[in-house]
Coordinates of C-alpha atoms and ligand atoms in Angstrom, one line a residue:
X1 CA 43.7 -71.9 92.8
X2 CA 41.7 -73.2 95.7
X3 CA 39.4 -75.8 95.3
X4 CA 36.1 -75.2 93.8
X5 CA 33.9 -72.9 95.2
X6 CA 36.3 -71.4 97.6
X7 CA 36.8 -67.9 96.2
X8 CA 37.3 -64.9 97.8
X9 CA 34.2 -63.0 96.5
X10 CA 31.9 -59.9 97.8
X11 CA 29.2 -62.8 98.5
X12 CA 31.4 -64.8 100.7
X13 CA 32.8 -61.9 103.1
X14 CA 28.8 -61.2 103.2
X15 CA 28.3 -64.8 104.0
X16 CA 31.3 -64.6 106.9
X17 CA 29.8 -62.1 108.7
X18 CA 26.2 -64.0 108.1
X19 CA 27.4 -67.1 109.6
X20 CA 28.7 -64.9 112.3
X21 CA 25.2 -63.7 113.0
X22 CA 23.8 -67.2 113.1
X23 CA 26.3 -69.5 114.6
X24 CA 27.2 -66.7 117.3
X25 CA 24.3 -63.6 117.5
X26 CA 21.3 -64.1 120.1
X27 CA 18.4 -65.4 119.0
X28 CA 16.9 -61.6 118.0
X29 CA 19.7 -61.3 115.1
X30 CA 18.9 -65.2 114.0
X31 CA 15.1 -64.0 113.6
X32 CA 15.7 -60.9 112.0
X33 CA 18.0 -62.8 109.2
X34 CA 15.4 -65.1 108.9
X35 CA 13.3 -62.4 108.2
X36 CA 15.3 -60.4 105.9
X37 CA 15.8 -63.8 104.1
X38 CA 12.2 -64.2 103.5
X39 CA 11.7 -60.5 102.6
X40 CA 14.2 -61.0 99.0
X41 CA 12.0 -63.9 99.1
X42 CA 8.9 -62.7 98.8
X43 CA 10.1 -59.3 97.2
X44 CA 11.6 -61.6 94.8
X45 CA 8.1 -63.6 93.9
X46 CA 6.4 -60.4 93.3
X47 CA 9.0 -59.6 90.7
X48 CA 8.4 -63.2 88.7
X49 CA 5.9 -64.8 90.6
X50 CA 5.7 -67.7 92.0
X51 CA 6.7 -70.4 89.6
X52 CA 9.7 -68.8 88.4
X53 CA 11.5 -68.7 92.0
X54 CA 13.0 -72.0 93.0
X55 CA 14.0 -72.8 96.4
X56 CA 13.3 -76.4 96.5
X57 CA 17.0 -78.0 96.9
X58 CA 15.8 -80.9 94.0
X59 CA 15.3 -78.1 91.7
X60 CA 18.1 -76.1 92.2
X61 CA 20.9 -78.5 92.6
X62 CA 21.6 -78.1 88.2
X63 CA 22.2 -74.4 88.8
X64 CA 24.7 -75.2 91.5
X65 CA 27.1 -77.1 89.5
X66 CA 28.7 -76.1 86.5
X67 CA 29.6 -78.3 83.1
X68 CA 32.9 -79.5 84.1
X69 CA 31.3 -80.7 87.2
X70 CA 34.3 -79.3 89.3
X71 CA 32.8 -75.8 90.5
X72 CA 30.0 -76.9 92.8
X73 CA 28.2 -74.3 95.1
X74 CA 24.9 -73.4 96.5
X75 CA 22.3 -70.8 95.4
X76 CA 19.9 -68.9 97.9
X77 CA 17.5 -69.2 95.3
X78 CA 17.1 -69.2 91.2
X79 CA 15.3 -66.8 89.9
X80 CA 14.2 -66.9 86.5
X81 CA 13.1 -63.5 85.0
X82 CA 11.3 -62.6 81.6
X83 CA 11.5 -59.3 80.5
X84 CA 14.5 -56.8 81.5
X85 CA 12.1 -54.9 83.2
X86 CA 12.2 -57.9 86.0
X87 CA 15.7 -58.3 85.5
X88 CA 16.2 -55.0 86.7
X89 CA 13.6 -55.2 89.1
X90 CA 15.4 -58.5 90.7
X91 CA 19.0 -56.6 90.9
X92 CA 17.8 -53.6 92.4
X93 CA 15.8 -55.8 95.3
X94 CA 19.0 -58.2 95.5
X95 CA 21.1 -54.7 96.2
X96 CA 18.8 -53.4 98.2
X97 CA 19.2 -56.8 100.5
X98 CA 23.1 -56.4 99.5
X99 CA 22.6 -60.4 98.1
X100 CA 25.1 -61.3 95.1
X101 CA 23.5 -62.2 92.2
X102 CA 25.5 -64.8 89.6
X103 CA 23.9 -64.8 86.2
X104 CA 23.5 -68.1 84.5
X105 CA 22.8 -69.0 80.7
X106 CA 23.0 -72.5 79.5
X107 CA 25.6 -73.1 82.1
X108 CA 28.3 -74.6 79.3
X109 CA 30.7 -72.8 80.7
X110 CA 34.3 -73.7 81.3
X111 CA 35.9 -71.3 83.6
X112 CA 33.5 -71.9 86.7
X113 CA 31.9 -68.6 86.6
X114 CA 28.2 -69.3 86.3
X115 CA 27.5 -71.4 89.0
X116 CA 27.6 -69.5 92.7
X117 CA 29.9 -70.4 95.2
X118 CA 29.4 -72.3 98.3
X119 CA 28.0 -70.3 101.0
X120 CA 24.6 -70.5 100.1
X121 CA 24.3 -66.6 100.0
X122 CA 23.8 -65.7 96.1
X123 CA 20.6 -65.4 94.1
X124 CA 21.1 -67.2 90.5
X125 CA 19.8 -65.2 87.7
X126 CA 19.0 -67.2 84.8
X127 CA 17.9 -65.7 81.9
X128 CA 16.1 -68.9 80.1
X129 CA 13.1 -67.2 79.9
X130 CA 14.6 -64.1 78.3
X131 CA 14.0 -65.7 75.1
X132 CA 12.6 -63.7 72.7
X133 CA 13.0 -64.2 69.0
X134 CA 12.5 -60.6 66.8
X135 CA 11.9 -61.2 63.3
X136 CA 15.4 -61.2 60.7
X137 CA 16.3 -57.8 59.7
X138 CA 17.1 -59.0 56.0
X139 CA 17.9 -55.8 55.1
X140 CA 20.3 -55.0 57.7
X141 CA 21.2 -58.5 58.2
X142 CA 20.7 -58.4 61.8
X143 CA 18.6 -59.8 64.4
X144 CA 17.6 -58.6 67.9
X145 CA 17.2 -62.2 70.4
X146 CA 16.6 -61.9 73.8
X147 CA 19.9 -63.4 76.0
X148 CA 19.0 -66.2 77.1
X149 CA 18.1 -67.8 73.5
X150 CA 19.7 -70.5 72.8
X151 CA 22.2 -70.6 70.1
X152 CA 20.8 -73.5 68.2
X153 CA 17.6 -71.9 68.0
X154 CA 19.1 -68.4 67.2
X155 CA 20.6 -70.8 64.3
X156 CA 17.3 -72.4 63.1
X157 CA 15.3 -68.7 62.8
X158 CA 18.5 -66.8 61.4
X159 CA 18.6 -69.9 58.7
X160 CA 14.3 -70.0 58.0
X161 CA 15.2 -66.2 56.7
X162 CA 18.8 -67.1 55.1
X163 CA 21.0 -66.3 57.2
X164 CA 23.2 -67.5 59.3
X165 CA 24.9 -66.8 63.2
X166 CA 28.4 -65.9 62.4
X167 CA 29.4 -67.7 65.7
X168 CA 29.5 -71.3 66.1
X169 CA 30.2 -73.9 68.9
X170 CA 30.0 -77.3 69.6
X171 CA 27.7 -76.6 72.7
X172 CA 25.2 -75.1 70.5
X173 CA 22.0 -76.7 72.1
X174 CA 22.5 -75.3 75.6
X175 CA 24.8 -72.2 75.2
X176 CA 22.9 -69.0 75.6
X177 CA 23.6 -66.0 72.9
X178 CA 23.9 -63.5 76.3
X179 CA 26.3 -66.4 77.4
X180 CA 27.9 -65.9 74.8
X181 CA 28.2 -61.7 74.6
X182 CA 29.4 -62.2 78.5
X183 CA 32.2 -65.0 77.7
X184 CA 33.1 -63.5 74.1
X185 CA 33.0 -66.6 72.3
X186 CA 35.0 -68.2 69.6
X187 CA 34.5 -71.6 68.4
X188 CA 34.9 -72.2 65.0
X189 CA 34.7 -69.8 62.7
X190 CA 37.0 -67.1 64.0
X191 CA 38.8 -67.3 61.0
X192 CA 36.4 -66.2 59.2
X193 CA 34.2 -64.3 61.1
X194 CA 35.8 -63.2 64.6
X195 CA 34.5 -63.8 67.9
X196 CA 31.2 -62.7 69.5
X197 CA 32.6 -59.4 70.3
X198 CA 33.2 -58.6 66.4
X199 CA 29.2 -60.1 66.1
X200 CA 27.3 -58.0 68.5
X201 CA 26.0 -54.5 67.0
X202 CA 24.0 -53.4 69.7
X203 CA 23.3 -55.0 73.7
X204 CA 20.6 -54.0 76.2
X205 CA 21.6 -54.6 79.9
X206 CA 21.1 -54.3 83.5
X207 CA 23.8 -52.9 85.2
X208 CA 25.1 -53.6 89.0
X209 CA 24.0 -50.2 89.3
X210 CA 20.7 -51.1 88.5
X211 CA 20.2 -49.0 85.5
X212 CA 19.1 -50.5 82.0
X213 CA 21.2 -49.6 79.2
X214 CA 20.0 -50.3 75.7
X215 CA 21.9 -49.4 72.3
X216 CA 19.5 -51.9 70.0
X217 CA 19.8 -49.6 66.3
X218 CA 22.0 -52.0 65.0
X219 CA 23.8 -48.7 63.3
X220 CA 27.0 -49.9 61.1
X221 CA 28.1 -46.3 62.1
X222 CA 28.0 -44.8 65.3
X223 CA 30.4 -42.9 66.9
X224 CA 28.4 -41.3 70.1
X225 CA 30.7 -42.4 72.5
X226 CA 31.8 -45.5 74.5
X227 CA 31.0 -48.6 73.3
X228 CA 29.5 -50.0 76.5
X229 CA 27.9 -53.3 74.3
X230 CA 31.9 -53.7 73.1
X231 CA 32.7 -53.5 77.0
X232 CA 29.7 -55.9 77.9
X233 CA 31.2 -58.4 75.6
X234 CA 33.5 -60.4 77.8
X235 CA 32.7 -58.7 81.1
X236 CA 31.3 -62.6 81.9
X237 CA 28.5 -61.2 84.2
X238 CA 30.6 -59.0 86.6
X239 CA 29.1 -55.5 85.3
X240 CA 25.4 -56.7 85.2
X241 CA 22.8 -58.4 83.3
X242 CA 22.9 -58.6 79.0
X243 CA 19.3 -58.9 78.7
X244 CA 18.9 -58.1 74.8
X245 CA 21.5 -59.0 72.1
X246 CA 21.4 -56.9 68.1
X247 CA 23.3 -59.6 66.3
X248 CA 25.2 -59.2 62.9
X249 CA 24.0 -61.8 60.3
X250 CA 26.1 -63.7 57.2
X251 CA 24.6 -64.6 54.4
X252 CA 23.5 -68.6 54.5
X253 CA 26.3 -70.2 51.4
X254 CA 24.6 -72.4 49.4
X255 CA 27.9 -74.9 48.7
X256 CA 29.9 -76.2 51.7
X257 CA 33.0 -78.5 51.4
X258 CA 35.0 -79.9 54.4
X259 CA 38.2 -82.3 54.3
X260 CA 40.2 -83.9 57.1
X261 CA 43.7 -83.9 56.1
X262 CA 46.4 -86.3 57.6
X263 CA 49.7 -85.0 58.6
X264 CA 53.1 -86.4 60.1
X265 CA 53.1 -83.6 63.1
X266 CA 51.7 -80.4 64.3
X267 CA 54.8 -78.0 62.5
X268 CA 54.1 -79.8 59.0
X269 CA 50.5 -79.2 59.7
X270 CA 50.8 -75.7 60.9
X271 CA 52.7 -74.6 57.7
X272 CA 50.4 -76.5 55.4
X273 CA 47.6 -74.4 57.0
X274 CA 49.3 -71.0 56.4
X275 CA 49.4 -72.0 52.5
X276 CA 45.6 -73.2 52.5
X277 CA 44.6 -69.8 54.2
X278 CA 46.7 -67.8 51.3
X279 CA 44.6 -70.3 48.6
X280 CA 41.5 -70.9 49.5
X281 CA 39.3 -68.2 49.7
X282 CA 36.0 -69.2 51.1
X283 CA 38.0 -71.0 54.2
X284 CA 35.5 -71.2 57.2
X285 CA 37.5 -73.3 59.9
X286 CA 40.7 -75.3 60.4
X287 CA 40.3 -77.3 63.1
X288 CA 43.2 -79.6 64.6
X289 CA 43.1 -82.7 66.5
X290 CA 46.3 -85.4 67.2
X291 CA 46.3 -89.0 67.3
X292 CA 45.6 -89.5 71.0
X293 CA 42.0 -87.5 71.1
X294 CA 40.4 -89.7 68.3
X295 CA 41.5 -92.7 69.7
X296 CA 39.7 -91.7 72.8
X297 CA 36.4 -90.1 70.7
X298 CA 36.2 -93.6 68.4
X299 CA 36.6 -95.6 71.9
X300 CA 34.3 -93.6 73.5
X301 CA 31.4 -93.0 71.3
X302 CA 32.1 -96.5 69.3
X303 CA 32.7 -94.8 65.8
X304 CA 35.1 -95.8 63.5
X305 CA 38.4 -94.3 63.0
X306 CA 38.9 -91.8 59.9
X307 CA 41.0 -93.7 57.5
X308 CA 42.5 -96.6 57.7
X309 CA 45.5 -95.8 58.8
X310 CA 46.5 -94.1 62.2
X311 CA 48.0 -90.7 61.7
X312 CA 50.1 -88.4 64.4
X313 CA 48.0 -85.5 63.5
X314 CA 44.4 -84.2 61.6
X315 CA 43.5 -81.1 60.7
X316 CA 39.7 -80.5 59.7
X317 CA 38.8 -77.7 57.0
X318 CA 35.7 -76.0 55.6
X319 CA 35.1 -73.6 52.6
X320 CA 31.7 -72.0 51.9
X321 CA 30.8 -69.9 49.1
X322 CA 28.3 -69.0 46.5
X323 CA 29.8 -71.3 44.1
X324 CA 31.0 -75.0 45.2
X325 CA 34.3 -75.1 46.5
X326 CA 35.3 -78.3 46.1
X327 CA 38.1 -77.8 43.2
X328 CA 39.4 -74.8 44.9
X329 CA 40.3 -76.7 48.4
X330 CA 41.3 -80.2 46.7
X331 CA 43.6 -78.3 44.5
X332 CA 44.7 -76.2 47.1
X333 CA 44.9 -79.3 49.4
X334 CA 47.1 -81.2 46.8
X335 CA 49.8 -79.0 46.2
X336 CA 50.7 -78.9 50.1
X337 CA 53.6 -80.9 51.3
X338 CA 53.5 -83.3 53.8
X339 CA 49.4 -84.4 53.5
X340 CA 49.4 -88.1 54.0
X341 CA 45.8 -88.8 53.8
X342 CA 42.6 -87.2 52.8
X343 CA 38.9 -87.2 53.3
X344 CA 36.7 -85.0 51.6
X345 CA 33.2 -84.8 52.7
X346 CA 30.3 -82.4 50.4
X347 CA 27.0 -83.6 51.6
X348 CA 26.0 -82.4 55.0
X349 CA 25.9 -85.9 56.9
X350 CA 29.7 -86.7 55.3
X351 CA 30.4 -83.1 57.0
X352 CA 29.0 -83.6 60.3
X353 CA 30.5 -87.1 60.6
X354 CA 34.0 -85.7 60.2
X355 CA 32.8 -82.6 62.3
X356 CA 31.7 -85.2 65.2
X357 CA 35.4 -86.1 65.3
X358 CA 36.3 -82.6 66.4
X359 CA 33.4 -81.7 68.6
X360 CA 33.3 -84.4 70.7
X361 CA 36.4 -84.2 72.3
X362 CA 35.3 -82.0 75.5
X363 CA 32.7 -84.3 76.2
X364 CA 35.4 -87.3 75.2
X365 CA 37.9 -85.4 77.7
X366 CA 34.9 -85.3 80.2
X367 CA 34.1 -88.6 80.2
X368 CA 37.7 -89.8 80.5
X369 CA 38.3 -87.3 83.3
X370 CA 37.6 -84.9 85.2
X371 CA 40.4 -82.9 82.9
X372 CA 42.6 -79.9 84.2
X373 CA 41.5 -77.9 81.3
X374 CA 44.0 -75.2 79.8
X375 CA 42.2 -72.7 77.0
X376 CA 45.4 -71.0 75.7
X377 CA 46.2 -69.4 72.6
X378 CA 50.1 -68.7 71.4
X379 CA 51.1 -66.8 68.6
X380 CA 51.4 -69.6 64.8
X381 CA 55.2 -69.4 64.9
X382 CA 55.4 -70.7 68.6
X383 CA 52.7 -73.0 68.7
X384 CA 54.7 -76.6 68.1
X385 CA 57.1 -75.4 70.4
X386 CA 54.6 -74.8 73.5
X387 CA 52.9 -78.0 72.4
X388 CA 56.8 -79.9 72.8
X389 CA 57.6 -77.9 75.8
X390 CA 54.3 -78.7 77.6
X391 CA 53.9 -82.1 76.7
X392 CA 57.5 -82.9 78.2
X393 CA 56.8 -80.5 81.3
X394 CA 54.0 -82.1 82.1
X395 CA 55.2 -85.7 81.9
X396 CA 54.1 -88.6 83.1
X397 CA 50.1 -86.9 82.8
X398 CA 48.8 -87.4 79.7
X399 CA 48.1 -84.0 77.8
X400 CA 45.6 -84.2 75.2
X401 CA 45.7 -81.2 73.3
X402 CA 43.2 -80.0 70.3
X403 CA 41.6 -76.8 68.7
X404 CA 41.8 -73.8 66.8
X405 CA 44.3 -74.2 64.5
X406 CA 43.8 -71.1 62.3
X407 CA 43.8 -68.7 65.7
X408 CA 45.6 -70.5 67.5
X409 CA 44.2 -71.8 69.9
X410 CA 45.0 -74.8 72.0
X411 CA 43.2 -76.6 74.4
X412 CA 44.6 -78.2 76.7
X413 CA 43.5 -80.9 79.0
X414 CA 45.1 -83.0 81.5
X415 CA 44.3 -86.0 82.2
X416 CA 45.5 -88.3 85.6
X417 CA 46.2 -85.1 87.6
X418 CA 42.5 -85.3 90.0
X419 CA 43.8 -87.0 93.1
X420 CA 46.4 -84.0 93.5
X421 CA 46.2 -81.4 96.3
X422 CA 45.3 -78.2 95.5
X423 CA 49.1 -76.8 96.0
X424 CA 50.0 -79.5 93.3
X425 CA 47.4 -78.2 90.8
X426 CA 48.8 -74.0 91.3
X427 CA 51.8 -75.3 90.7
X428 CA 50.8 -77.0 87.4
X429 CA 48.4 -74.0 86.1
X430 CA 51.3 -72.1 87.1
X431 CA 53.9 -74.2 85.1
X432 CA 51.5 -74.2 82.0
X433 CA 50.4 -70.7 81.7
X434 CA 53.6 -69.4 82.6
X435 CA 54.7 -71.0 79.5
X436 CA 52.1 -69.7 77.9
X437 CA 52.9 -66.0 79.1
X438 CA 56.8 -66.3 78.0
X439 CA 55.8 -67.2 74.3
X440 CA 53.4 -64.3 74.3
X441 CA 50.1 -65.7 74.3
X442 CA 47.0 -65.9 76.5
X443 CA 46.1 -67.7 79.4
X444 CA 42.0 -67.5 78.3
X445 CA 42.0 -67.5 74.2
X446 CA 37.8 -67.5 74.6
X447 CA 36.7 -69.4 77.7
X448 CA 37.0 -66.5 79.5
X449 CA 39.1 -66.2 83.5
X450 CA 35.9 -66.8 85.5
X451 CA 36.8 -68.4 89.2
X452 CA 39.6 -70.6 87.6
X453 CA 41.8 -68.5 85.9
X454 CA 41.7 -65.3 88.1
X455 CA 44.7 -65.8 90.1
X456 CA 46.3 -65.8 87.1
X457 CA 45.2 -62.6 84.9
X458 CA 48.5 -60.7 86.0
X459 CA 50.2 -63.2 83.2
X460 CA 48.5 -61.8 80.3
X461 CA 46.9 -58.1 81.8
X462 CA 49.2 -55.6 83.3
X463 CA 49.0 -53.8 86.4
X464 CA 47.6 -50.5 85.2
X465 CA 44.9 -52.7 83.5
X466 CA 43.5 -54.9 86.3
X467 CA 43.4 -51.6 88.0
X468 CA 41.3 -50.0 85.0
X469 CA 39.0 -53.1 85.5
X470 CA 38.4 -52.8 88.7
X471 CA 37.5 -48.9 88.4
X472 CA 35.0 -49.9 85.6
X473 CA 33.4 -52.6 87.4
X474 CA 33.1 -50.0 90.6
X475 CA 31.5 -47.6 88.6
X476 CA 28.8 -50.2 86.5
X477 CA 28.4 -52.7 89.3
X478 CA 29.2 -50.0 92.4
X479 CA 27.6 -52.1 95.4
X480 CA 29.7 -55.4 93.8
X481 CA 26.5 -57.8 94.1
X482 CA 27.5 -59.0 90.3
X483 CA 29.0 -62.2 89.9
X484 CA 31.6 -61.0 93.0
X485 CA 34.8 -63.5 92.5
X486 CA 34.6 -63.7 89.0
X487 CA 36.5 -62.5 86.6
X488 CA 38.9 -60.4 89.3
X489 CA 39.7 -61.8 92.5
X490 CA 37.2 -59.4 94.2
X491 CA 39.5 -57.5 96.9
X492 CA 42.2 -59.2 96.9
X493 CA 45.2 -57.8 94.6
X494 CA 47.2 -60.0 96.2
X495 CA 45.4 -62.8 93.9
X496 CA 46.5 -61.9 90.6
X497 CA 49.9 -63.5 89.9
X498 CA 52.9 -62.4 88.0
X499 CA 52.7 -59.1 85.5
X500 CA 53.8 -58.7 82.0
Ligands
LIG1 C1 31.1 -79.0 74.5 C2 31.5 -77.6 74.7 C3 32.1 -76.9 73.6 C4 32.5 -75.6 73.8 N1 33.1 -74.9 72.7 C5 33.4 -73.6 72.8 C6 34.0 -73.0 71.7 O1 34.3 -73.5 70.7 N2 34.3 -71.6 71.9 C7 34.0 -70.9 73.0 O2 34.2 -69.7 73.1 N3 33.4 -71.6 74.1 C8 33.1 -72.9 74.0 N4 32.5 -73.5 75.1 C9 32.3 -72.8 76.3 C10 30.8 -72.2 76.4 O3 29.9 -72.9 75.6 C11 30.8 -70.7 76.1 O4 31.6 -70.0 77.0 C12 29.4 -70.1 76.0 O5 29.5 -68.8 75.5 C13 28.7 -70.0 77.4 O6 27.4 -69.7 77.2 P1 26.3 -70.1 78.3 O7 25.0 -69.5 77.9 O8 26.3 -71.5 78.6 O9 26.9 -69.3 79.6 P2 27.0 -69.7 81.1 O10 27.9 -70.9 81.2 O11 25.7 -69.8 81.7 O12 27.8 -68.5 81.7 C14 29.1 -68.2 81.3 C15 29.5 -66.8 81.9 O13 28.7 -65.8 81.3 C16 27.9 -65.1 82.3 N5 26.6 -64.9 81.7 C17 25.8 -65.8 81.1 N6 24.7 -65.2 80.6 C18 24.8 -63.9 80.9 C19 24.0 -62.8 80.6 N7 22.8 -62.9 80.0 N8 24.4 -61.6 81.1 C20 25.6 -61.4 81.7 N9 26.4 -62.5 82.0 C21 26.0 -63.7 81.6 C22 27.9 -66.1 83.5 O14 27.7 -65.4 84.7 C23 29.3 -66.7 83.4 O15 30.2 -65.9 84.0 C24 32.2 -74.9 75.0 C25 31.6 -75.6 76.0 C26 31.2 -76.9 75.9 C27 30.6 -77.6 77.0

């Protein structure tokens, strides 16, 4: 991968030929670009008026960088729209000016694809003003939330009717629920409840093409065709604009019960885990976490370690159900082999204390870094393998490694590897999700392939279906203004690496 923002998108061959006019043209073609600059400009400000189009550098410069802090670029402008009527009314202005529009929710993102790339040339759409709240649909248990709600607050007004969002994450405050149709989320109650994708009953959206698709019934069944809100889930902001999300509901449990478990290693802990799912009924999450990480989360955010004795590796569980589930998960829990320690935590500030040594690890990682930062998922049986493998590949970086246990999902992060060249860094993505390719998993479990993994889709996606995206985002997004670079290296075949 180059470094950040250096893709190859739609928006930078525009820019090329740009700069071309500017640095090179007479003075005529410099005015008139000036002049068709200001005309999206202005066309733009009649679309959301004045306060809601930033230029000013000091007010843009958050948009321009993303989370990790390692995909930096520069917008033309944000523009920050609040209905999907001037959502579509900003795309079809940015085609007609053939400007690139990146779409941006809380900007928690981890695969570089919300922020715009260097060049100067795209318009930032974000969608924090698409926030509308519709009242809980008890009956139904659903609830239609404008995208760029956060999921916190989507939390907070599915709970006041009691409820709750079947997807959760750790960057809850900031993460967007259209952020999270567009990336497909996981976090951590896939076990229980599946990603976004399995969530999302209904989406309304701009497309690239500029027309606004809506499919809000929130019908259980429907079979009237493709399932362009399924399609939208995932597409990470390359076929338009999720404006409008219908979300599935669960039930709000009224008993909750976590425990962090010690274990010897990962392979005792991965088998204990398969027992606990067959036992305990109301399981909600397994989470994993090794030695290493909550050294660095107690050192970092001064708390105390779990037990009083270090252990190679945690796993952290939660049950729900209607009735407590205590006795079922400590009797569950005490018949496994290998558990050398245990913590049980009912009362929700016990729970979020042994949560906090989960969910701060990115921002741990982050602190301690910047990481090289590998979302993976392998299939159960081959996960303490890949972990060995890795670890040893990778030597002398340190690889911290944490995640989903009970889907499998690793991630991965580097530490130590910053000062290398960009040929050195290929080389290791290419070492680590090649290994991830030969034991059959994937190179994006939920993060999503945004700018950093695209070189790389050919590992987990065959031929004949990069080609089948590419025809779907030429039909939905046909004049290629829609997050250009992201997601497929955007005319350049050439950039996707390896095949199945
Ligand atoms: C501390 C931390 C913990 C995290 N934990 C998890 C986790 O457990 N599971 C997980 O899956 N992810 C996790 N993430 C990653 C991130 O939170 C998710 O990817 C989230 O879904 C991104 O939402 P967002 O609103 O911030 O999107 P952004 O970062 O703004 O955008 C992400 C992508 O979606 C596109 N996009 C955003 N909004 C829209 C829209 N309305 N329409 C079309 N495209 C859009 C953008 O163009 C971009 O390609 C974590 C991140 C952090 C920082």
């Amino acid at each position: 991968m180059g470094p950040p923002g250096q893709g190859r998108g739609a928006g930078e061959r525009r820019a090329r030929g740009a700069a071309q006019v500017s640095v090179e043209g007479p003075p005529a073609a410099h005015r008139s670009a000036h002049r068709s600059t200001a005309r999206l400009e202005q066309a733009l400000v009649e679309v959301v008026g004045h306060a809601h189009l930033l230029s000013d550098p000091d007010v843009k410069r958050s948009f321009e960088v993303d989370w990790t802090g390692q995909y930096r670029g520069e917008a033309r402008a944000v523009v920050r729209p609040a209905t999907s009527a001037e959502v579509a009314a900003v795309l079809t202005r940015c085609v007609a000016a053939g400007v690139p529009v990146v779409t941006q929710g809380g900007n928690t993102g981890l695969v570089g694809g919300s922020v715009p790339d260097a060049t100067g040339q795209a318009v930032v759409m974000s969608t924090g003003r698409l926030n509308q709240l519709a009242a809980v649909d008890t009956t139904a248990a659903q609830v239609t939330l404008g995208a760029g709600v956060t999921l916190a607050v989507a939390q907070a007004h599915a709970r006041a009717a009691g409820f709750e969002v079947p997807v959760d994450l750790a960057a809850r405050g900031s993460a967007t629920i259209g952020g999270m149709v567009a990336t497909n989320a996981g976090g951590v109650h896939v076990l229980r409840h599946g990603m976004m994708r399995r969530n999302v009953a209904g989406v309304e959206a701009v497309l690239g093409s500029g027309d606004v698709v809506s499919h809000l019934g929130g019908l259980e069944k429907d079979n009237t065709g493709y399932d362009l809100s399924g399609l939208l889930c995932g597409s990470e902001g390359t076929l338009g604009v999720v404006t409008s999300v219908r979300l599935r509901l669960v039930p709000s449990l009224p008993h909750r019960v976590a425990a962090l478990l010690a274990w010897p290693d990962v392979g005792t802990m991965i088998a204990g885990l398969a027992r606990l799912r067959a036992e305990v009924s109301g399981l909600e999450a397994a989470e994993y976490v090794v030695r290493a990480g909550v050294e660095l989360v107690c050192a970092t955010f001064a708390m105390p370690d779990p037990f009083a004795r270090p252990y190679p590796a945690y796993l952290l569980v939660e049950a729900a159900g209607t009735l407590d589930p205590t006795a079922e998960l400590a009797a569950a829990a005490g018949h496994l082999d290998g558990v050398l320690d245990a913590a049980v935590a009912s009362g929700a500030r016990q729970r979020a204390a042994l949560w906090q040594l989960r969910e701060l690890h990115t921002e741990a990682l982050a602190a301690a870094g910047p990481p090289r930062k590998y979302d993976v998922s392998v299939p159960a049986s081959g996960l303490s393998q890949f972990l060995d493998r890795v670890s040893s590949l990778l030597a002398p970086a340190v690889c911290h490694h944490f995640g989903h246990l009970g889907d499998g999902n690793v991630h991965l992060n580097v530490l130590g590897v910053d000062g290398r060249s960009a040929a050195e860094l290929d080389e290791l993505d290419g070492t680590v999700l090649g290994l991830v390719a030969e034991l059959g998993g994937s190179i994006s479990a939920e993060h999503g392939i945004g700018r950093l993994k695209r070189r790389w889709l050919g590992l987990s996606r065959s031929p004949a279906e990069i080609a089948t995206f590419r025809s779907v985002k030429a039909a939905l997004d046909p004049h290629g203004i829609c997050n250009p670079g992201v997601l497929l290296a955007d005319d350049a075949p050439d950039d996707d690496v390896g095949g199945r």
